[in-house]
Every structure is written in C-alpha cells, then in structure tokens.
Short mmCIF file of C-alpha atoms in Angstrom, two decimals:
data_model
loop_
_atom_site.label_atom_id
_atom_site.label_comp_id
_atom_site.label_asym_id
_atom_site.label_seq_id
_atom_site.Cartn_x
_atom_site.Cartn_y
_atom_site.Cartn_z
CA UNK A 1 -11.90 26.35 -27.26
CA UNK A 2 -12.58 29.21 -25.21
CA UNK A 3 -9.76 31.30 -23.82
CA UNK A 4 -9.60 30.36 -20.25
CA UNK A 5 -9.75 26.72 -21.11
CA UNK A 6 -7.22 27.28 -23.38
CA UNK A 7 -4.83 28.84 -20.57
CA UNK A 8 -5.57 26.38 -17.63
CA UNK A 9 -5.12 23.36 -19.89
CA UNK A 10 -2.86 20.73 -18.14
CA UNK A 11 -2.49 22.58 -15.00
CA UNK A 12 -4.69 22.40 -11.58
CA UNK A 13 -5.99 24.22 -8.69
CA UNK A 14 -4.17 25.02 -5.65
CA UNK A 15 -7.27 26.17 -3.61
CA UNK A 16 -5.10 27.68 -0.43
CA UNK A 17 -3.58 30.24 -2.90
CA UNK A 18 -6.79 31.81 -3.93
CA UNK A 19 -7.67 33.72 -0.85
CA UNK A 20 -4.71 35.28 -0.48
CA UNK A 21 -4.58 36.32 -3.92
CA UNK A 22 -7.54 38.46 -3.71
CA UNK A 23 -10.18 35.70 -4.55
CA UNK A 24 -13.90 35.78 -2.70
CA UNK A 25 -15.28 32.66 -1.64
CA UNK A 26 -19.01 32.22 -1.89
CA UNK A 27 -21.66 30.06 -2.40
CA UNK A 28 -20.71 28.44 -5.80
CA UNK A 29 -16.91 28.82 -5.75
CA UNK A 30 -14.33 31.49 -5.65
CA UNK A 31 -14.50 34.79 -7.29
CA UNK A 32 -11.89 37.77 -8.51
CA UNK A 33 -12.26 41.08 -9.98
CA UNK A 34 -10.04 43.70 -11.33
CA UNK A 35 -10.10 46.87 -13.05
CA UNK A 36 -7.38 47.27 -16.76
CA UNK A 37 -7.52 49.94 -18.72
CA UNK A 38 -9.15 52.29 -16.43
CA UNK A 39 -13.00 51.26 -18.22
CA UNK A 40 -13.28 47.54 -18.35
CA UNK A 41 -13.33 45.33 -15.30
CA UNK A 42 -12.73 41.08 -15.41
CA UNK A 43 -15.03 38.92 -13.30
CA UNK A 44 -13.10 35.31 -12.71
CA UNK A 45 -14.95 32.50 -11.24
CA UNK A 46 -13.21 29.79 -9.79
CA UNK A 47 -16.16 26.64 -9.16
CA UNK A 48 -15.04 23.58 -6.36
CA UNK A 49 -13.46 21.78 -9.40
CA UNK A 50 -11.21 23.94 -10.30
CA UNK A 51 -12.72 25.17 -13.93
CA UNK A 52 -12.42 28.65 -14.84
CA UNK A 53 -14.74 31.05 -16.12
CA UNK A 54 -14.67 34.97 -17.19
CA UNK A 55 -16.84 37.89 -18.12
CA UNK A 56 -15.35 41.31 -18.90
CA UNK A 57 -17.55 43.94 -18.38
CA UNK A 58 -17.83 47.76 -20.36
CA UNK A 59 -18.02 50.40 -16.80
CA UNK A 60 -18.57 52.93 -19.23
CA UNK A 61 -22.63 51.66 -20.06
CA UNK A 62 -21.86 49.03 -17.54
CA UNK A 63 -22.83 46.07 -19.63
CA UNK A 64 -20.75 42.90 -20.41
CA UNK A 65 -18.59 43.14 -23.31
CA UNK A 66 -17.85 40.23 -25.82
CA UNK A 67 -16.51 41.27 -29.05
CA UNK A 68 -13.00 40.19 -27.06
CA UNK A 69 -14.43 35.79 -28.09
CA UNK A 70 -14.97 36.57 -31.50
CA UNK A 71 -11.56 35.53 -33.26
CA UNK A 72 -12.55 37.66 -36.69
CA UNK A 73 -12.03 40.90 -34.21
CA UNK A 74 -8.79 42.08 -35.08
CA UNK A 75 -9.03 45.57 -34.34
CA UNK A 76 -6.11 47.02 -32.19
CA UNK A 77 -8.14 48.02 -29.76
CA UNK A 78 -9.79 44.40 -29.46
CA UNK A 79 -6.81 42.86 -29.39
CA UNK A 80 -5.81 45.14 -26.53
CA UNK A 81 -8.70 44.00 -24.44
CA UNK A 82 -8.05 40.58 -25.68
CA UNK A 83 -4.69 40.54 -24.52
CA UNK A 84 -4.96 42.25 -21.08
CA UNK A 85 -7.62 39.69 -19.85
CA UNK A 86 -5.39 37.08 -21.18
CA UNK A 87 -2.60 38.69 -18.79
CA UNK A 88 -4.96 38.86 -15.91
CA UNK A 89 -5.84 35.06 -16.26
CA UNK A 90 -2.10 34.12 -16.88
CA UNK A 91 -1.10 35.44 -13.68
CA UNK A 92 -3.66 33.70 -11.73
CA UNK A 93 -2.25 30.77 -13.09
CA UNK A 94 0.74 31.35 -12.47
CA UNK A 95 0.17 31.88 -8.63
CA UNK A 96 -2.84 29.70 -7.85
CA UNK A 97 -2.59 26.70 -10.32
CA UNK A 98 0.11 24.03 -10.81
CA UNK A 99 1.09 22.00 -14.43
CA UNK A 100 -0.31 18.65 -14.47
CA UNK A 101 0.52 16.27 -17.07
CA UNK A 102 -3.06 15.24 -18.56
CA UNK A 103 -6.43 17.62 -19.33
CA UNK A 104 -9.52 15.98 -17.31
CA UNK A 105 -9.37 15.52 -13.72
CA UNK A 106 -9.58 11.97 -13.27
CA UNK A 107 -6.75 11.04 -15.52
CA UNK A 108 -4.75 13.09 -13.22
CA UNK A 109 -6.29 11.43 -10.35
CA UNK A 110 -5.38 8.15 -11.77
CA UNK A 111 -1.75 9.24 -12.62
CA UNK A 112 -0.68 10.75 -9.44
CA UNK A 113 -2.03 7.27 -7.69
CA UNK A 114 -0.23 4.96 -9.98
CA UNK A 115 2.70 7.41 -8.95
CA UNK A 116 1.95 6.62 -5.59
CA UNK A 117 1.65 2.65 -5.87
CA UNK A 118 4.26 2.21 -8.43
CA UNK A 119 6.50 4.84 -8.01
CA UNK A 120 6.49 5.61 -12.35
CA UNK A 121 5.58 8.74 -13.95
CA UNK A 122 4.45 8.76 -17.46
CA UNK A 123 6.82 9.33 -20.48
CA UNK A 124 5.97 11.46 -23.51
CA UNK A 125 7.91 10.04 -25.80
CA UNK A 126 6.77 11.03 -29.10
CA UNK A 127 6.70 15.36 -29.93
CA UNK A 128 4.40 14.42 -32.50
CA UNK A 129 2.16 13.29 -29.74
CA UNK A 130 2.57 15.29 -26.96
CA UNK A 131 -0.49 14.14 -24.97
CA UNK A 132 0.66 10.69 -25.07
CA UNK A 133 1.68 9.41 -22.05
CA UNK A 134 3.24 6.10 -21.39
CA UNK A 135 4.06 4.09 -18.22
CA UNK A 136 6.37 1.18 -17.83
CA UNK A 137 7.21 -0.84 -15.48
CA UNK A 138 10.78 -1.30 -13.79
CA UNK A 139 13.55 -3.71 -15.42
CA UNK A 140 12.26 -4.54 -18.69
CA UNK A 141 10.55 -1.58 -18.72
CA UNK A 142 7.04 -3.40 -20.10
CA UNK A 143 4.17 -0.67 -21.29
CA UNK A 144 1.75 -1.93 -18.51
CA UNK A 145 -0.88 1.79 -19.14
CA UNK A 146 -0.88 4.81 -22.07
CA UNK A 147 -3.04 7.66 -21.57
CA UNK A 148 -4.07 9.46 -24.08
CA UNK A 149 -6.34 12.29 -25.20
CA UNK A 150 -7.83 11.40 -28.46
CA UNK A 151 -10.60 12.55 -30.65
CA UNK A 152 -13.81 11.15 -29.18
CA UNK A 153 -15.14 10.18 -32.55
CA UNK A 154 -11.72 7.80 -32.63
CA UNK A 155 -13.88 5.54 -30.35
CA UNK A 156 -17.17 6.37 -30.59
CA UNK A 157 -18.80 8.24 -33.81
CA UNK A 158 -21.73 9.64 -32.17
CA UNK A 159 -19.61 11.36 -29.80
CA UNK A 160 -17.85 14.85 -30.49
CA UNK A 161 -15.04 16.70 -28.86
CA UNK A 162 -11.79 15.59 -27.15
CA UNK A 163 -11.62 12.79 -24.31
CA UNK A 164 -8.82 11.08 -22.71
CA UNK A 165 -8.84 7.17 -22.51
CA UNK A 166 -6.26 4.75 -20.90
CA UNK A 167 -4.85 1.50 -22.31
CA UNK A 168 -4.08 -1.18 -19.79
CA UNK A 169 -3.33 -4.87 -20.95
CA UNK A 170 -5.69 -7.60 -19.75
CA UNK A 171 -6.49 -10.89 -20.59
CA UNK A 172 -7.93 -11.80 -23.87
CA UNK A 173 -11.40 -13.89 -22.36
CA UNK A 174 -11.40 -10.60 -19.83
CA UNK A 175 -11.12 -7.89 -22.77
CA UNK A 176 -13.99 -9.57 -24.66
CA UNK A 177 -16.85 -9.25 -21.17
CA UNK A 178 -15.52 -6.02 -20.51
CA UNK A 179 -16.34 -4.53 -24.18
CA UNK A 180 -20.09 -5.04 -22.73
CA UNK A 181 -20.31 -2.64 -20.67
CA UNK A 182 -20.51 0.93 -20.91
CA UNK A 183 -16.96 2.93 -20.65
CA UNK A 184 -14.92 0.65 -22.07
CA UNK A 185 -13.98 0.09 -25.96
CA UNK A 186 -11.59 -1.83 -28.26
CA UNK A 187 -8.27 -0.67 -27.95
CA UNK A 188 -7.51 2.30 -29.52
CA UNK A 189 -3.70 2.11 -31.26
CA UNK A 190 -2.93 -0.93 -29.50
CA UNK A 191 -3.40 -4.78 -29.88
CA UNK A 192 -7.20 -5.10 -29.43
CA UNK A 193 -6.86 -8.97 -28.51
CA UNK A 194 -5.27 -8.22 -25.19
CA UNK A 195 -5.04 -4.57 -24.53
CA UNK A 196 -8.68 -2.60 -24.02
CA UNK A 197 -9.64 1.42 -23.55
CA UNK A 198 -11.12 2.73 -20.60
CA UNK A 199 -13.04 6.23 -20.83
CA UNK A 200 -11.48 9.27 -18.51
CA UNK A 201 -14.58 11.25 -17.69
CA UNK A 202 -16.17 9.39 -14.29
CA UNK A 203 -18.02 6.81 -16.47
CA UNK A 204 -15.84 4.46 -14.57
CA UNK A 205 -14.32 5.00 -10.93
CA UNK A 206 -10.89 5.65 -9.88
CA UNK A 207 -10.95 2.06 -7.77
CA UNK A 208 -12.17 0.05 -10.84
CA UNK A 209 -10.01 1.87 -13.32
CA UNK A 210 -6.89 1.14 -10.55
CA UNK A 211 -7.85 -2.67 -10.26
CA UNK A 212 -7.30 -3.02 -14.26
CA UNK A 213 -4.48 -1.20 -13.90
CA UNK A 214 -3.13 -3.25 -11.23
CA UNK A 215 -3.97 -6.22 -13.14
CA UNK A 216 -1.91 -5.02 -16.40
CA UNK A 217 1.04 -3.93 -14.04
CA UNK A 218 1.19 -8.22 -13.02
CA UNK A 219 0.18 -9.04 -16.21
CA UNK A 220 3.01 -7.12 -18.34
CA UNK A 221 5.81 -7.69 -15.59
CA UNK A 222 7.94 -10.21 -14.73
CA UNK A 223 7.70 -11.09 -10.89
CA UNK A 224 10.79 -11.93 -8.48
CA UNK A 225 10.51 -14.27 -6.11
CA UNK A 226 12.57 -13.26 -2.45
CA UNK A 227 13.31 -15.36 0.80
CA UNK A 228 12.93 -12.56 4.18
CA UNK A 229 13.65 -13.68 7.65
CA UNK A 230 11.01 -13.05 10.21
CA UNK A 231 12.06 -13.68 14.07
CA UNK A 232 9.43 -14.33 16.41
CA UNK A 233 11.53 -12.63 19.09
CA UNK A 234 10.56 -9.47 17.78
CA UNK A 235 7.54 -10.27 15.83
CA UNK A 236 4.36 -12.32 16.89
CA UNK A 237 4.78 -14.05 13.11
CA UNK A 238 2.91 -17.49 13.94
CA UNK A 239 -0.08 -15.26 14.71
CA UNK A 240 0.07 -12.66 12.69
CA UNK A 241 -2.43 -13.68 9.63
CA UNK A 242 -4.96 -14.93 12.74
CA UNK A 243 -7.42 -11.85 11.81
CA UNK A 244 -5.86 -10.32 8.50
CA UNK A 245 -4.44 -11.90 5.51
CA UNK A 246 -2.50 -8.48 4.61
CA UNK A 247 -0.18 -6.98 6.93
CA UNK A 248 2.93 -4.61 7.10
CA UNK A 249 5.87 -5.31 6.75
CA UNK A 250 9.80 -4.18 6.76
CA UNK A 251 11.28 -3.64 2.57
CA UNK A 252 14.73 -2.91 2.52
CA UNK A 253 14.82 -4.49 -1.21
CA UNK A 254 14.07 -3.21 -4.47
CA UNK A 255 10.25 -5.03 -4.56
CA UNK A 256 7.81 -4.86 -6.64
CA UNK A 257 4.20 -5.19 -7.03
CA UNK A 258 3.67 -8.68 -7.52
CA UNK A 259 6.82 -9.96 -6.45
CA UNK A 260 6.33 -13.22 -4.28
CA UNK A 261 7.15 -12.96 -0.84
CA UNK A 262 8.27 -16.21 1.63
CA UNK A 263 8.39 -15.51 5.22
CA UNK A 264 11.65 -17.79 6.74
CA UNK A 265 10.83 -17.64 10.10
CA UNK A 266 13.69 -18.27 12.27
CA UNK A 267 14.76 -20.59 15.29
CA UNK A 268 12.88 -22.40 16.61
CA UNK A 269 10.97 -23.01 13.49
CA UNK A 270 13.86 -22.29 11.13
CA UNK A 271 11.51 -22.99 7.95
CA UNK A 272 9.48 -20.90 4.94
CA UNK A 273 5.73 -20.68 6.88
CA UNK A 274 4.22 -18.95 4.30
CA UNK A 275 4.11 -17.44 0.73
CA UNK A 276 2.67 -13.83 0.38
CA UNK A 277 2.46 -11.36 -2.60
CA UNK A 278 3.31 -7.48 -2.57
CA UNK A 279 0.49 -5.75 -2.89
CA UNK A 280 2.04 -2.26 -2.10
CA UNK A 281 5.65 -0.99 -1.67
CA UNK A 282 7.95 1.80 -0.65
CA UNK A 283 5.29 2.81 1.79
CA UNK A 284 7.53 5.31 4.14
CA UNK A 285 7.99 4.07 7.61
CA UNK A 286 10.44 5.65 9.47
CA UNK A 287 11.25 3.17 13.07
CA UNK A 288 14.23 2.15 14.54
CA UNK A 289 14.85 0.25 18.30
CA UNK A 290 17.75 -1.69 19.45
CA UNK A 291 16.04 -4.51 16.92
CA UNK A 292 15.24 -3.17 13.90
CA UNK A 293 15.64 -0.35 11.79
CA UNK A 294 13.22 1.13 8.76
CA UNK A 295 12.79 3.62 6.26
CA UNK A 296 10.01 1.93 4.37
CA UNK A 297 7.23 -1.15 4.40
CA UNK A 298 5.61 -3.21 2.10
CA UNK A 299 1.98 -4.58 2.48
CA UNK A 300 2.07 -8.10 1.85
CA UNK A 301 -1.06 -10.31 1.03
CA UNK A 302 -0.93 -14.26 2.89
CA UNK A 303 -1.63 -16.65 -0.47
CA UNK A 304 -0.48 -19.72 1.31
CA UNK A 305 1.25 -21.24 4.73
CA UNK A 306 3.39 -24.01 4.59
CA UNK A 307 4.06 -27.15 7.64
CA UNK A 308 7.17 -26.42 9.94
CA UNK A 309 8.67 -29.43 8.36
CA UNK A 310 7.74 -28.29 4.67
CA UNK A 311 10.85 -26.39 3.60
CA UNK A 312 13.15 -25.96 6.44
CA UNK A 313 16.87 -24.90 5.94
CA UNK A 314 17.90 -28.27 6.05
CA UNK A 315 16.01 -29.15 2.85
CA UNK A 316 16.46 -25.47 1.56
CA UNK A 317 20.05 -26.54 1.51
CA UNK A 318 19.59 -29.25 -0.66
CA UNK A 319 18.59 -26.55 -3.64
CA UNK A 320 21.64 -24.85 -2.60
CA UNK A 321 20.30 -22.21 0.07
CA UNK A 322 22.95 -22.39 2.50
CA UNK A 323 22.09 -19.22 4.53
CA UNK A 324 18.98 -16.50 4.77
#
C-alpha cells in the first residue's frame, strides 16, 4: 500500500479547508507544495474524490526522487526524507480530512444515511476485527447490516486486493434471484440461506443498496403497532391522502421504521380511518401555535382506510381502549 493511502485510510475530505491551507485549485483537483530540508520539495494532489497523491522532487538536479517507496531503503538519510513527507501529509490530514469509520467511499455514503434514517451507528465489536462493523436495530437489538472489508478473493477468486461488502438479511426465495446478478454474492460469514453480500465499490447504487437495507431493517425487527389522534380542526385529515399516499406527520413517540401507524381521527368521526406505516422518523421539525407543538415528524405511508363505523371508540372499547 502506498504511503498516502496508508495515512488517509478511514478518514475523508473536508474540501472548504483546503484553500485556506495553502492548496491550489485547478483543473483536475487541488494541489500543495512545500519545501523540507532546504533541497527537496513535496507536490500533493488532492483529485474531486478526495484521493491523495505525492511526488517529492530532488531541487538540487531538479528531478523527482523515489528511493523514499522502496521499503529495503533504510539508510538514515532515506528514512529522513521518508519521514518528513510523511509529516507533511499527516498534517494535511489533520487539518483538511476527518476519520470516517469504513475505507471506500460508498460504504461511508451508505453508513452516514442509515445514520440518518435509523438513527444507529455501527459497532466494532471484535479488536480482532477492527473493520467489522455491525448495526442493530433498537430493543432487541437484531443485526439487521455488517460491513466489512474483506479480502476480495473471500468472494470472488479471480479478484485481488481488499473490498468492502455489506450483509443485510433478506428473504430466502429473494437471496436466491439476487445471487444472479452482478454485485451480489453468497453471504460471506453469515447464514447464506437468508442473509446475502452486496459489493461496496459503485457496482450497485446507494438507492438499491438502501432498499435491501431497508428491507433487512423490517425484516430483522419487531414492529409496534400505535393508536395517534388526528383532529380535523387543525388538520384537513379526511383529505389528506387525496393526492399522496405519504405525508408528514407530528412523532412525539419513540417510532420506528416499520412500526404501524392508525390515524384516530377525532369528533365528529371519533374512529381509526386509516392504517399507515413509518417509513421515516425523527425527521426535525421545529413548529409550535396555540394548537400544536413539535420538535420532530415522521413520514408515514397510507396502506389502508377504514369506514367511519369500522372501529370507532365505542367498539375500541370493547378490546379495552377506553381513551386515545
């Protein structure tokens, strides 16, 4: 692995910070140079992606010098060189890049999003297998994706190198059509009947790698079901799912993705109306009027509506529902 990609491992471009530092934008990224030890001078390029790249050059016959790559040059003054670049590229780091928890850029893509939809951050759990990552959902605290970065020949023999994969849990008829098509494999370390491995290098797209994901989230937890009053004083509710079948609405419960939703819709219907499904939560949403108050919504998805006279309070009651 070659020195700079060994020092920006697991960590990620903050592209406002590079100007300031000293960096030169042009036409294929950002660039940085600076003199050490008085005859050698480091040339850093920064591309739009964020990988970093470095020449040192000689100013004495003002050619590039390379002897600093080859690891059987031990020489003190080698290791001089070797080191001072490495300080140079350290302290960019240090002021223009931020940790991240994975190596390729989509599996970081994909991790601060399920972040942002589930609210869970991966747990390395193991020290033997620091690059392990594990997420689990709230309550029983269910495994519902693993990311990993693996040997590619783990997966695939005619491939070489280092890859990172994900693990979601599907079901079993689903696993088998999916192991057609390109990017996706048997599961590697987990139950291969119901769990499958998705590639991390842009084979696949962050939406259809999030819609598996989504589907192991509901397929490894346990959904609640919850009763929320809706006035139509304050809320046109009997016409709300006219033009949309998902719409906003106030959480001021611990929901989940998943979780069934029935709209009681007070006086003078005083009856459920529908049944929805969270499809995202703790979306901030800061309102407030004489009516209502709110922090945060929840995007709920319309699966079914219900007669007036299908579960009003009075025959709520008889289930023992006395009040919403």
């Amino acid at each position: 692995m070659k020195l700079e990609d060994e020092i920006f491992q697991r960590f990620k471009i903050k592209k406002k910070t590079l100007i300031p530092y000293g960096f030169v934008k042009n036409e294929i990224g950002y660039q940085y140079s600076k003199v050490f030890m008085d005859t050698f001078r480091a040339d850093i390029m920064i591309d739009e992606q964020g990988q970093v790249t470095g020449k040192i050059y000689d100013l004495d016959i003002d050619e590039e010098y390379i002897a600093f790559r080859i690891e059987q040059q031990i020489g003190t003054f080698i290791s001089h060189v070797r080191e001072s670049y490495q300080s140079i590229l350290m302290d960019i780091r240090d002021h223009c890049f931020e940790k991240c928890y994975f190596v390729s850029h989509q599996a970081n893509r994909i991790t601060e999003k399920i972040s942002n939809l589930y609210h869970r951050e991966p747990e390395f759990m193991w020290e033997k297998f620091p690059q392990c990552g594990v997420f689990k959902g709230t309550g029983d605290q269910k495994w519902f994706a693993v990311i990993m970065n693996i040997d590619y020949r783990k997966i695939d023999v005619k491939k070489t190198g280092e890859v990172e994969i994900i693990n979601v849990k599907l079901e079993k008829d689903q696993v088998t059509d999916l192991l057609k098509r390109e990017g996706f494999y048997p599961s590697y370390h987990m139950n291969k009947k119901n769990w499958i491995t998705m590639i991390l290098n842009d084979t696949l797209s962050d939406e259809e790698i999030l819609s598996y994901i989504q589907m192991s989230y509901q397929y490894t937890q346990s959904s609640k079901e919850w009763i929320v009053p809706a006035n139509p004083q304050y809320y046109d509710i009997i016409h709300c799912f006219d033009d949309q079948d998902i719409i906003e609405w106030k959480q001021s419960s611990h929901i989940n993705i998943g979780d069934k939703i029935y709209l009681y819709v007070c006086a003078p219907y005083s009856a459920i109306l529908y049944q929805c499904e969270a499809v995202e939560v703790n979306i901030p949403y800061l309102y407030q009027d004489q009516n209502i108050s709110m922090n945060h919504v929840m995007r709920i998805k319309l699966l079914k509506k219900y007669d007036p006279d299908q579960y009003t309070l009075s025959k709520l009651s008889e289930y023992g529902l006395k009040s919403i």
